[in-house]
PDB file of C-alpha atoms and ligand atoms in Angstrom:
ATOM      1  CA  MET A   1     -10.958  10.671  16.307  1.00 90.00           C
ATOM      2  CA  GLU A   2      -7.320  11.623  15.861  1.00 95.00           C
ATOM      3  CA  ASN A   3      -7.211  12.337  12.127  1.00 97.00           C
ATOM      4  CA  LEU A   4     -10.784  13.330  11.275  1.00 98.00           C
ATOM      5  CA  ARG A   5     -13.101  16.120  12.279  1.00 98.00           C
ATOM      6  CA  LEU A   6     -16.869  15.883  12.012  1.00 98.00           C
ATOM      7  CA  GLU A   7     -19.294  18.795  12.178  1.00 98.00           C
ATOM      8  CA  VAL A   8     -23.033  18.494  11.534  1.00 98.00           C
ATOM      9  CA  ALA A   9     -25.401  21.409  10.874  1.00 97.00           C
ATOM     10  CA  GLU A  10     -28.620  21.779   8.916  1.00 97.00           C
ATOM     11  CA  GLN A  11     -28.612  18.184   7.623  1.00 98.00           C
ATOM     12  CA  ILE A  12     -25.099  18.586   6.215  1.00 98.00           C
ATOM     13  CA  ALA A  13     -22.105  16.769   7.721  1.00 98.00           C
ATOM     14  CA  LEU A  14     -18.642  18.141   7.080  1.00 98.00           C
ATOM     15  CA  VAL A  15     -15.963  15.456   7.409  1.00 98.00           C
ATOM     16  CA  THR A  16     -12.429  16.863   7.377  1.00 98.00           C
ATOM     17  CA  ILE A  17      -9.405  14.615   6.982  1.00 98.00           C
ATOM     18  CA  ASP A  18      -6.874  16.400   9.121  1.00 98.00           C
ATOM     19  CA  ARG A  19      -3.283  15.130   9.278  1.00 98.00           C
ATOM     20  CA  PRO A  20      -1.375  18.356   8.554  1.00 96.00           C
ATOM     21  CA  ARG A  21       2.085  16.845   9.060  1.00 96.00           C
ATOM     22  CA  ALA A  22       1.526  14.519   6.067  1.00 98.00           C
ATOM     23  CA  LEU A  23      -0.715  16.777   3.931  1.00 98.00           C
ATOM     24  CA  ASN A  24      -3.683  14.598   5.000  1.00 98.00           C
ATOM     25  CA  ALA A  25      -2.175  11.383   3.583  1.00 98.00           C
ATOM     26  CA  LEU A  26      -4.224   8.320   4.388  1.00 98.00           C
ATOM     27  CA  ASN A  27      -2.544   5.915   6.780  1.00 97.00           C
ATOM     28  CA  SER A  28      -4.328   2.822   8.126  1.00 97.00           C
ATOM     29  CA  ALA A  29      -5.445   4.599  11.286  1.00 97.00           C
ATOM     30  CA  THR A  30      -7.126   7.348   9.221  1.00 98.00           C
ATOM     31  CA  LEU A  31      -8.815   4.786   6.961  1.00 98.00           C
ATOM     32  CA  ARG A  32     -10.191   2.998  10.041  1.00 98.00           C
ATOM     33  CA  GLU A  33     -11.440   6.266  11.529  1.00 98.00           C
ATOM     34  CA  LEU A  34     -13.070   7.175   8.227  1.00 98.00           C
ATOM     35  CA  ASN A  35     -14.789   3.808   8.011  1.00 98.00           C
ATOM     36  CA  ASP A  36     -16.056   4.128  11.616  1.00 98.00           C
ATOM     37  CA  CYS A  37     -17.228   7.691  11.001  1.00 98.00           C
ATOM     38  CA  LEU A  38     -19.119   6.698   7.835  1.00 98.00           C
ATOM     39  CA  ARG A  39     -20.652   3.667   9.592  1.00 98.00           C
ATOM     40  CA  GLU A  40     -22.067   6.062  12.186  1.00 98.00           C
ATOM     41  CA  LEU A  41     -23.187   8.654   9.606  1.00 98.00           C
ATOM     42  CA  GLU A  42     -25.010   6.136   7.413  1.00 97.00           C
ATOM     43  CA  GLN A  43     -27.400   5.471  10.320  1.00 97.00           C
ATOM     44  CA  ARG A  44     -28.155   9.140  10.908  1.00 97.00           C
ATOM     45  CA  LYS A  45     -31.461  10.451   9.646  1.00 96.00           C
ATOM     46  CA  ASP A  46     -30.496  14.029  10.514  1.00 97.00           C
ATOM     47  CA  VAL A  47     -27.708  13.995   7.910  1.00 98.00           C
ATOM     48  CA  ARG A  48     -28.628  13.954   4.225  1.00 98.00           C
ATOM     49  CA  VAL A  49     -25.518  15.354   2.556  1.00 98.00           C
ATOM     50  CA  ILE A  50     -21.906  14.663   3.485  1.00 98.00           C
ATOM     51  CA  LEU A  51     -19.087  17.003   2.455  1.00 98.00           C
ATOM     52  CA  LEU A  52     -15.594  15.546   2.534  1.00 98.00           C
ATOM     53  CA  THR A  53     -12.587  17.848   2.573  1.00 98.00           C
ATOM     54  CA  GLY A  54      -8.979  18.111   3.714  1.00 98.00           C
ATOM     55  CA  GLY A  55      -7.632  20.201   6.581  1.00 98.00           C
ATOM     56  CA  GLY A  56      -5.530  23.268   5.700  1.00 97.00           C
ATOM     57  CA  GLU A  57      -5.355  25.216   2.470  1.00 94.00           C
ATOM     58  CA  LYS A  58      -2.819  23.211   0.505  1.00 97.00           C
ATOM     59  CA  SER A  59      -3.976  19.651   0.319  1.00 98.00           C
ATOM     60  CA  PHE A  60      -7.171  17.672   0.057  1.00 98.00           C
ATOM     61  CA  VAL A  61      -5.443  14.302   0.489  1.00 98.00           C
ATOM     62  CA  ALA A  62      -1.828  13.717  -0.683  1.00 98.00           C
ATOM     63  CA  GLY A  63      -2.394   9.996  -1.221  1.00 98.00           C
ATOM     64  CA  ALA A  64      -1.836   6.862   0.763  1.00 98.00           C
ATOM     65  CA  ASP A  65       0.821   7.253   3.440  1.00 98.00           C
ATOM     66  CA  ILE A  66       4.118   6.451   1.723  1.00 98.00           C
ATOM     67  CA  SER A  67       6.020   6.154   5.019  1.00 98.00           C
ATOM     68  CA  GLU A  68       3.642   3.374   6.072  1.00 97.00           C
ATOM     69  CA  MET A  69       3.975   1.570   2.723  1.00 98.00           C
ATOM     70  CA  VAL A  70       7.734   1.835   2.182  1.00 98.00           C
ATOM     71  CA  ASN A  71       8.590  -1.300   4.176  1.00 98.00           C
ATOM     72  CA  ALA A  72       5.242  -3.047   3.825  1.00 98.00           C
ATOM     73  CA  THR A  73       5.070  -6.647   2.580  1.00 98.00           C
ATOM     74  CA  PRO A  74       2.705  -7.719  -0.227  1.00 98.00           C
ATOM     75  CA  ALA A  75       0.298  -9.029   2.421  1.00 98.00           C
ATOM     76  CA  GLU A  76       0.380  -5.687   4.227  1.00 97.00           C
ATOM     77  CA  GLY A  77      -0.125  -3.874   0.905  1.00 97.00           C
ATOM     78  CA  ARG A  78      -3.171  -6.014   0.214  1.00 97.00           C
ATOM     79  CA  ALA A  79      -4.511  -5.391   3.728  1.00 97.00           C
ATOM     80  CA  MET A  80      -4.184  -1.642   3.199  1.00 97.00           C
ATOM     81  CA  ALA A  81      -5.959  -1.809  -0.180  1.00 98.00           C
ATOM     82  CA  LEU A  82      -8.794  -3.854   1.338  1.00 98.00           C
ATOM     83  CA  LEU A  83      -9.113  -1.425   4.240  1.00 98.00           C
ATOM     84  CA  ALA A  84      -9.424   1.453   1.759  1.00 98.00           C
ATOM     85  CA  ASP A  85     -11.847  -0.550  -0.397  1.00 98.00           C
ATOM     86  CA  GLU A  86     -14.110  -1.105   2.600  1.00 98.00           C
ATOM     87  CA  ALA A  87     -14.121   2.586   3.532  1.00 98.00           C
ATOM     88  CA  PHE A  88     -14.419   3.869  -0.061  1.00 98.00           C
ATOM     89  CA  CYS A  89     -17.182   1.410  -1.025  1.00 98.00           C
ATOM     90  CA  ARG A  90     -19.048   2.460   2.110  1.00 98.00           C
ATOM     91  CA  LEU A  91     -18.569   6.091   1.045  1.00 98.00           C
ATOM     92  CA  GLU A  92     -19.743   5.334  -2.490  1.00 98.00           C
ATOM     93  CA  ASN A  93     -22.894   3.607  -1.263  1.00 98.00           C
ATOM     94  CA  MET A  94     -23.908   5.869   1.599  1.00 98.00           C
ATOM     95  CA  PRO A  95     -27.649   6.628   1.651  1.00 98.00           C
ATOM     96  CA  GLN A  96     -26.617  10.283   1.847  1.00 98.00           C
ATOM     97  CA  VAL A  97     -25.286  12.304  -1.078  1.00 98.00           C
ATOM     98  CA  THR A  98     -21.513  12.765  -0.809  1.00 98.00           C
ATOM     99  CA  ILE A  99     -19.636  15.758  -2.195  1.00 99.00           C
ATOM    100  CA  ALA A 100     -15.837  15.949  -2.238  1.00 99.00           C
ATOM    101  CA  ALA A 101     -14.690  19.515  -1.608  1.00 98.00           C
ATOM    102  CA  VAL A 102     -11.263  19.190  -3.203  1.00 98.00           C
ATOM    103  CA  ASN A 103      -9.252  22.005  -1.680  1.00 98.00           C
ATOM    104  CA  GLY A 104      -5.740  21.264  -2.956  1.00 98.00           C
ATOM    105  CA  TYR A 105      -3.653  18.202  -3.804  1.00 98.00           C
ATOM    106  CA  ALA A 106      -5.758  15.161  -4.652  1.00 98.00           C
ATOM    107  CA  LEU A 107      -2.995  12.712  -5.470  1.00 98.00           C
ATOM    108  CA  GLY A 108      -3.121   8.935  -5.560  1.00 98.00           C
ATOM    109  CA  GLY A 109      -5.448   7.872  -2.757  1.00 98.00           C
ATOM    110  CA  GLY A 110      -6.641  11.501  -2.612  1.00 98.00           C
ATOM    111  CA  CYS A 111      -7.956  11.372  -6.164  1.00 98.00           C
ATOM    112  CA  GLU A 112      -9.326   7.907  -5.428  1.00 98.00           C
ATOM    113  CA  ILE A 113     -11.297   8.959  -2.349  1.00 98.00           C
ATOM    114  CA  ALA A 114     -12.709  11.943  -4.265  1.00 99.00           C
ATOM    115  CA  MET A 115     -13.837   9.568  -7.013  1.00 98.00           C
ATOM    116  CA  ALA A 116     -15.728   7.454  -4.469  1.00 98.00           C
ATOM    117  CA  CYS A 117     -17.907  10.520  -3.744  1.00 98.00           C
ATOM    118  CA  ASP A 118     -21.032  11.263  -5.785  1.00 98.00           C
ATOM    119  CA  ILE A 119     -19.914  14.756  -6.821  1.00 98.00           C
ATOM    120  CA  ARG A 120     -16.571  16.590  -6.840  1.00 98.00           C
ATOM    121  CA  ILE A 121     -16.212  20.353  -6.530  1.00 98.00           C
ATOM    122  CA  ALA A 122     -12.633  21.603  -6.770  1.00 98.00           C
ATOM    123  CA  SER A 123     -10.966  24.829  -5.770  1.00 98.00           C
ATOM    124  CA  GLU A 124      -8.892  26.604  -8.421  1.00 98.00           C
ATOM    125  CA  ASN A 125      -5.640  25.470  -6.765  1.00 98.00           C
ATOM    126  CA  ALA A 126      -6.579  21.765  -6.769  1.00 98.00           C
ATOM    127  CA  LYS A 127      -4.212  19.344  -8.472  1.00 98.00           C
ATOM    128  CA  PHE A 128      -5.051  15.795  -9.450  1.00 98.00           C
ATOM    129  CA  ALA A 129      -2.803  12.852 -10.288  1.00 98.00           C
ATOM    130  CA  GLN A 130      -2.353   9.130  -9.931  1.00 98.00           C
ATOM    131  CA  PRO A 131       1.418   9.130  -9.248  1.00 98.00           C
ATOM    132  CA  GLU A 132       1.627   5.491  -8.113  1.00 98.00           C
ATOM    133  CA  CYS A 133       3.469   4.081 -11.139  1.00 98.00           C
ATOM    134  CA  GLY A 134       6.259   6.549 -10.360  1.00 98.00           C
ATOM    135  CA  LEU A 135       6.560   4.885  -6.952  1.00 98.00           C
ATOM    136  CA  GLY A 136       6.744   1.426  -8.481  1.00 98.00           C
ATOM    137  CA  ILE A 137       3.181   0.509  -7.536  1.00 98.00           C
ATOM    138  CA  LEU A 138      -0.200   1.065  -9.149  1.00 98.00           C
ATOM    139  CA  PRO A 139      -3.303   2.821  -7.871  1.00 98.00           C
ATOM    140  CA  GLY A 140      -4.582   0.505  -5.161  1.00 98.00           C
ATOM    141  CA  PHE A 141      -7.497   2.387  -3.609  1.00 98.00           C
ATOM    142  CA  GLY A 142      -9.828   1.997  -6.608  1.00 98.00           C
ATOM    143  CA  GLY A 143      -8.026   4.220  -9.132  1.00 98.00           C
ATOM    144  CA  THR A 144      -7.730   1.680 -11.925  1.00 98.00           C
ATOM    145  CA  GLN A 145     -11.481   1.052 -11.682  1.00 98.00           C
ATOM    146  CA  ARG A 146     -13.158   4.347 -10.811  1.00 98.00           C
ATOM    147  CA  LEU A 147     -10.986   6.654 -12.946  1.00 98.00           C
ATOM    148  CA  ALA A 148     -11.774   4.702 -16.125  1.00 97.00           C
ATOM    149  CA  ARG A 149     -15.468   4.746 -15.261  1.00 96.00           C
ATOM    150  CA  LEU A 150     -15.399   8.523 -14.743  1.00 97.00           C
ATOM    151  CA  VAL A 151     -13.185   9.801 -17.553  1.00 98.00           C
ATOM    152  CA  GLY A 152     -13.021   6.806 -19.937  1.00 97.00           C
ATOM    153  CA  LYS A 153     -10.438   4.122 -20.520  1.00 98.00           C
ATOM    154  CA  GLY A 154      -8.037   6.119 -22.698  1.00 98.00           C
ATOM    155  CA  ARG A 155      -7.774   9.144 -20.407  1.00 98.00           C
ATOM    156  CA  ALA A 156      -7.516   6.927 -17.309  1.00 98.00           C
ATOM    157  CA  LYS A 157      -4.657   4.972 -18.856  1.00 98.00           C
ATOM    158  CA  GLU A 158      -2.876   8.173 -19.886  1.00 98.00           C
ATOM    159  CA  LEU A 159      -3.133   9.649 -16.376  1.00 98.00           C
ATOM    160  CA  ILE A 160      -2.075   6.414 -14.658  1.00 98.00           C
ATOM    161  CA  PHE A 161       0.776   5.533 -17.035  1.00 98.00           C
ATOM    162  CA  THR A 162       2.268   9.057 -17.256  1.00 98.00           C
ATOM    163  CA  CYS A 163       1.570  10.101 -13.628  1.00 98.00           C
ATOM    164  CA  ASP A 164       0.850  13.558 -15.119  1.00 98.00           C
ATOM    165  CA  ARG A 165      -0.484  16.094 -12.655  1.00 98.00           C
ATOM    166  CA  ILE A 166      -3.480  18.040 -13.960  1.00 98.00           C
ATOM    167  CA  ASP A 167      -4.998  21.244 -12.633  1.00 98.00           C
ATOM    168  CA  ALA A 168      -8.609  21.821 -11.659  1.00 98.00           C
ATOM    169  CA  GLN A 169      -9.618  23.243 -15.064  1.00 98.00           C
ATOM    170  CA  GLU A 170      -8.256  20.207 -16.892  1.00 98.00           C
ATOM    171  CA  ALA A 171      -9.942  17.915 -14.339  1.00 98.00           C
ATOM    172  CA  TRP A 172     -13.207  19.739 -15.118  1.00 98.00           C
ATOM    173  CA  ARG A 173     -12.638  19.493 -18.864  1.00 98.00           C
ATOM    174  CA  ILE A 174     -12.259  15.717 -18.746  1.00 98.00           C
ATOM    175  CA  GLY A 175     -15.190  15.234 -16.386  1.00 98.00           C
ATOM    176  CA  LEU A 176     -13.209  14.329 -13.293  1.00 98.00           C
ATOM    177  CA  VAL A 177     -14.768  17.223 -11.366  1.00 98.00           C
ATOM    178  CA  ASN A 178     -18.217  18.764 -11.632  1.00 98.00           C
ATOM    179  CA  LYS A 179     -17.269  22.366 -10.952  1.00 98.00           C
ATOM    180  CA  VAL A 180     -14.299  24.620 -10.183  1.00 98.00           C
ATOM    181  CA  VAL A 181     -14.596  27.573  -7.817  1.00 98.00           C
ATOM    182  CA  PRO A 182     -12.190  30.005  -6.087  1.00 98.00           C
ATOM    183  CA  GLN A 183     -10.719  28.422  -2.954  1.00 97.00           C
ATOM    184  CA  ALA A 184     -12.368  30.927  -0.605  1.00 97.00           C
ATOM    185  CA  GLU A 185     -15.774  29.932  -1.995  1.00 98.00           C
ATOM    186  CA  LEU A 186     -15.297  26.161  -1.989  1.00 98.00           C
ATOM    187  CA  LEU A 187     -17.294  25.162   1.077  1.00 98.00           C
ATOM    188  CA  ASP A 188     -20.008  27.735   0.330  1.00 98.00           C
ATOM    189  CA  ALA A 189     -20.347  26.317  -3.203  1.00 98.00           C
ATOM    190  CA  CYS A 190     -20.609  22.781  -1.782  1.00 98.00           C
ATOM    191  CA  ARG A 191     -23.193  23.877   0.782  1.00 98.00           C
ATOM    192  CA  ALA A 192     -25.179  25.724  -1.892  1.00 98.00           C
ATOM    193  CA  MET A 193     -25.332  22.551  -3.998  1.00 98.00           C
ATOM    194  CA  ALA A 194     -26.206  20.537  -0.882  1.00 98.00           C
ATOM    195  CA  ARG A 195     -29.111  22.885  -0.171  1.00 98.00           C
ATOM    196  CA  ARG A 196     -30.428  22.461  -3.725  1.00 98.00           C
ATOM    197  CA  ILE A 197     -30.342  18.699  -3.187  1.00 98.00           C
ATOM    198  CA  LEU A 198     -31.973  18.995   0.249  1.00 98.00           C
ATOM    199  CA  LYS A 199     -35.011  20.703  -1.313  1.00 96.00           C
ATOM    200  CA  ASN A 200     -35.849  17.450  -3.114  1.00 97.00           C
ATOM    201  CA  GLY A 201     -37.220  14.169  -1.833  1.00 97.00           C
ATOM    202  CA  GLY A 202     -34.484  12.594   0.292  1.00 97.00           C
ATOM    203  CA  TYR A 203     -35.576   9.020  -0.272  1.00 97.00           C
ATOM    204  CA  ALA A 204     -36.071   9.658  -3.995  1.00 98.00           C
ATOM    205  CA  VAL A 205     -32.507  10.992  -4.223  1.00 98.00           C
ATOM    206  CA  THR A 206     -31.188   7.902  -2.400  1.00 98.00           C
ATOM    207  CA  LEU A 207     -33.097   5.601  -4.738  1.00 98.00           C
ATOM    208  CA  ALA A 208     -31.786   7.492  -7.772  1.00 98.00           C
ATOM    209  CA  LYS A 209     -28.240   7.215  -6.411  1.00 98.00           C
ATOM    210  CA  GLN A 210     -28.615   3.469  -5.880  1.00 98.00           C
ATOM    211  CA  ALA A 211     -30.026   3.005  -9.381  1.00 98.00           C
ATOM    212  CA  ILE A 212     -27.177   4.984 -10.984  1.00 98.00           C
ATOM    213  CA  ASN A 213     -24.484   3.146  -8.991  1.00 97.00           C
ATOM    214  CA  ALA A 214     -25.937  -0.316  -9.523  1.00 96.00           C
ATOM    215  CA  GLY A 215     -26.753   0.386 -13.173  1.00 96.00           C
ATOM    216  CA  LEU A 216     -23.164   1.359 -13.998  1.00 94.00           C
ATOM    217  CA  ASP A 217     -22.014  -2.063 -12.795  1.00 92.00           C
ATOM    218  CA  THR A 218     -24.389  -3.996 -15.021  1.00 96.00           C
ATOM    219  CA  ASP A 219     -25.776  -4.064 -18.552  1.00 97.00           C
ATOM    220  CA  LEU A 220     -28.470  -1.648 -19.765  1.00 97.00           C
ATOM    221  CA  ALA A 221     -31.325  -4.175 -19.671  1.00 98.00           C
ATOM    222  CA  ASN A 222     -30.664  -5.029 -16.011  1.00 97.00           C
ATOM    223  CA  GLY A 223     -30.043  -1.401 -15.172  1.00 97.00           C
ATOM    224  CA  LEU A 224     -33.431  -0.459 -16.608  1.00 98.00           C
ATOM    225  CA  LYS A 225     -35.054  -3.261 -14.615  1.00 98.00           C
ATOM    226  CA  MET A 226     -33.467  -1.953 -11.410  1.00 97.00           C
ATOM    227  CA  GLU A 227     -34.643   1.539 -12.302  1.00 98.00           C
ATOM    228  CA  ALA A 228     -38.215   0.291 -12.791  1.00 98.00           C
ATOM    229  CA  ASP A 229     -38.108  -1.412  -9.365  1.00 98.00           C
ATOM    230  CA  ALA A 230     -36.810   1.753  -7.710  1.00 98.00           C
ATOM    231  CA  PHE A 231     -39.407   3.822  -9.570  1.00 98.00           C
ATOM    232  CA  ALA A 232     -42.152   1.489  -8.286  1.00 98.00           C
ATOM    233  CA  LEU A 233     -40.806   1.760  -4.741  1.00 98.00           C
ATOM    234  CA  SER A 234     -40.938   5.561  -4.924  1.00 98.00           C
ATOM    235  CA  PHE A 235     -44.670   5.282  -5.653  1.00 98.00           C
ATOM    236  CA  SER A 236     -45.146   3.884  -2.123  1.00 97.00           C
ATOM    237  CA  THR A 237     -43.859   7.030  -0.414  1.00 97.00           C
ATOM    238  CA  HIS A 238     -45.409  10.024   1.268  1.00 97.00           C
ATOM    239  CA  ASP A 239     -43.156  12.248  -0.838  1.00 98.00           C
ATOM    240  CA  LYS A 240     -44.584  10.945  -4.107  1.00 98.00           C
ATOM    241  CA  LYS A 241     -48.141  11.695  -2.999  1.00 98.00           C
ATOM    242  CA  GLU A 242     -47.197  15.048  -1.527  1.00 98.00           C
ATOM    243  CA  GLY A 243     -44.856  16.116  -4.371  1.00 98.00           C
ATOM    244  CA  MET A 244     -47.423  15.445  -7.077  1.00 98.00           C
ATOM    245  CA  THR A 245     -50.416  16.769  -5.135  1.00 98.00           C
ATOM    246  CA  ALA A 246     -48.513  19.966  -4.330  1.00 98.00           C
ATOM    247  CA  PHE A 247     -47.694  20.423  -8.013  1.00 98.00           C
ATOM    248  CA  LEU A 248     -51.345  20.024  -8.991  1.00 98.00           C
ATOM    249  CA  GLU A 249     -52.469  22.352  -6.188  1.00 98.00           C
ATOM    250  CA  LYS A 250     -49.823  24.909  -7.259  1.00 98.00           C
ATOM    251  CA  ARG A 251     -48.167  25.081  -3.816  1.00 97.00           C
ATOM    252  CA  PRO A 252     -44.672  24.211  -2.540  1.00 96.00           C
ATOM    253  CA  ALA A 253     -44.287  20.544  -1.599  1.00 96.00           C
ATOM    254  CA  GLU A 254     -43.299  19.405   1.879  1.00 96.00           C
ATOM    255  CA  LEU A 255     -41.061  16.459   1.192  1.00 97.00           C
ATOM    256  CA  THR A 256     -39.974  14.579   4.309  1.00 95.00           C
ATOM    257  CA  ASP A 257     -39.024  10.996   3.405  1.00 94.00           C
ATOM    258  CA  PHE A 258     -35.427   9.863   3.923  1.00 94.00           C
TER     259      PHE A 258
HETATM  260  N1  LIG B 301       2.599   9.996   2.430  1.00 74.96           N
HETATM  261  C1  LIG B 301       3.334  10.343   3.507  1.00 74.96           C
HETATM  262  N2  LIG B 301       3.771  11.585   3.738  1.00 74.96           N
HETATM  263  C2  LIG B 301       3.461  12.510   2.842  1.00 74.96           C
HETATM  264  C3  LIG B 301       2.704  12.234   1.687  1.00 74.96           C
HETATM  265  C4  LIG B 301       2.262  10.901   1.503  1.00 74.96           C
HETATM  266  N3  LIG B 301       1.507  10.550   0.460  1.00 74.96           N
HETATM  267  N4  LIG B 301       2.562  13.370   0.966  1.00 74.96           N
HETATM  268  C5  LIG B 301       3.208  14.330   1.658  1.00 74.96           C
HETATM  269  N5  LIG B 301       3.746  13.827   2.788  1.00 74.96           N
HETATM  270  C6  LIG B 301       4.535  14.512   3.795  1.00 74.96           C
HETATM  271  C7  LIG B 301       5.960  14.772   3.291  1.00 74.96           C
HETATM  272  O1  LIG B 301       6.775  13.617   3.459  1.00 74.96           O
HETATM  273  C8  LIG B 301       6.370  15.918   4.166  1.00 74.96           C
HETATM  274  O2  LIG B 301       6.728  15.421   5.423  1.00 74.96           O
HETATM  275  P1  LIG B 301       8.036  16.022   6.194  1.00 74.96           P
HETATM  276  O3  LIG B 301       7.694  17.469   6.405  1.00 74.96           O
HETATM  277  O4  LIG B 301       8.085  15.214   7.446  1.00 74.96           O
HETATM  278  O5  LIG B 301       9.178  15.839   5.266  1.00 74.96           O
HETATM  279  C9  LIG B 301       5.063  16.713   4.351  1.00 74.96           C
HETATM  280  O6  LIG B 301       4.007  15.800   4.017  1.00 74.96           O
HETATM  281  C10 LIG B 301       4.976  17.900   3.420  1.00 74.96           C
HETATM  282  O7  LIG B 301       5.217  17.430   2.093  1.00 74.96           O
HETATM  283  P2  LIG B 301       6.292  18.100   1.105  1.00 74.96           P
HETATM  284  O8  LIG B 301       7.408  18.690   1.882  1.00 74.96           O
HETATM  285  O9  LIG B 301       6.626  17.092   0.063  1.00 74.96           O
HETATM  286  O10 LIG B 301       5.397  19.286   0.500  1.00 74.96           O
HETATM  287  P3  LIG B 301       5.506  19.927  -0.960  1.00 74.96           P
HETATM  288  O11 LIG B 301       4.628  21.133  -0.935  1.00 74.96           O
HETATM  289  O12 LIG B 301       6.922  20.111  -1.359  1.00 74.96           O
HETATM  290  O13 LIG B 301       4.867  18.835  -1.946  1.00 74.96           O
HETATM  291  C11 LIG B 301       3.251  17.175  -2.608  1.00 74.96           C
HETATM  292  C12 LIG B 301       3.520  18.463  -1.792  1.00 74.96           C
HETATM  293  C13 LIG B 301       3.365  17.514  -4.084  1.00 74.96           C
HETATM  294  C14 LIG B 301       1.831  16.728  -2.275  1.00 74.96           C
HETATM  295  C15 LIG B 301       4.297  16.116  -2.233  1.00 74.96           C
HETATM  296  O14 LIG B 301       4.306  15.977  -0.813  1.00 74.96           O
HETATM  297  C16 LIG B 301       4.014  14.765  -2.811  1.00 74.96           C
HETATM  298  O15 LIG B 301       4.315  14.528  -3.977  1.00 74.96           O
HETATM  299  N6  LIG B 301       3.447  13.839  -2.003  1.00 74.96           N
HETATM  300  C17 LIG B 301       3.259  12.463  -2.396  1.00 74.96           C
HETATM  301  C18 LIG B 301       2.097  12.349  -3.353  1.00 74.96           C
HETATM  302  C19 LIG B 301       1.941  10.916  -3.827  1.00 74.96           C
HETATM  303  O16 LIG B 301       2.816  10.343  -4.445  1.00 74.96           O
HETATM  304  N7  LIG B 301       0.777  10.317  -3.515  1.00 74.96           N
HETATM  305  C20 LIG B 301       0.484   8.970  -3.887  1.00 74.96           C
HETATM  306  C21 LIG B 301       0.807   8.057  -2.760  1.00 74.96           C
HETATM  307  S1  LIG B 301       0.668   6.365  -3.205  1.00 74.96           S
HETATM  308  C22 LIG B 301      -0.968   6.046  -3.185  1.00 74.96           C
HETATM  309  O17 LIG B 301      -1.791   6.891  -2.941  1.00 74.96           O
HETATM  310  C23 LIG B 301      -1.285   4.607  -3.453  1.00 74.96           C
HETATM  311  C24 LIG B 301      -2.724   4.333  -3.665  1.00 74.96           C
HETATM  312  O18 LIG B 301      -3.210   3.976  -4.699  1.00 74.96           O
HETATM  313  C25 LIG B 301      -3.620   4.470  -2.585  1.00 74.96           C
END
């Protein structure tokens, strides 16, 4: 891979988007590499948490690649949006838990890729914005959809219409990020959260993730039905038997399903 780095250790994959000359902006080649990398990772049973970050200290992802879009036709613009949709929907629905380690600028497509992750942890220097309307376009990698779902319709409209850049604390205040930590501690904080997740039943976490994602795209009655189905499925697992037996026997559980 030319624009991505992948390292796997202790059930945690670290995917780094690394295009320093463009502050990790997403061009089509990077989106394709990301999609291929995620397709491979989603099959891996030895990976249960995926951390996504940007190379260098300044930028997570500075957006879609403007130099690629400047002369693009509407058809090419659509193709780019669909390419990103495929990669970001894959990211959103990975069986693994995904954590964006936002280590700097998360602008446009950078904010959008972070929002496709389950959890966002930002360093103190992170900056978020959807600057597309200032470029004469609109967020095209999911921003109009995922931002409103995360921070509410009013705040999403304000951010998208004004193109205001907000810092990590403000992103935390409005619920765009889960946590803010000093930059030097960012990956450690992500790994620490990953380890807390890894202690729990892997398959149960995946089922919970699927129920949350699917439930947010439907009404409450159907969401509750999907939850009941997932709950029933969890009763068929080794982890359910082991987790509950261990509790009753007052010993640590050995949860292994994924
Ligand atoms: N696309 C292409 N190149 C980019 C880029 C992008 N999104 N962001 C930065 N770069 C390039 C710059 O052109 C520059 O290249 P050169 O050295 O060859 O000139 C290099 O990265 C360094 O950038 P700057 O010199 O601008 O660095 P800075 O520290 O002064 O500013 C920044 C950093 C605030 C992130 C600024 O680069 C910036 O505003 N970038 C664009 C951010 C943006 O508008 N993103 C949204 C893109 S549109 C989008 O994402 C659509 C969508 O919905 C998917």
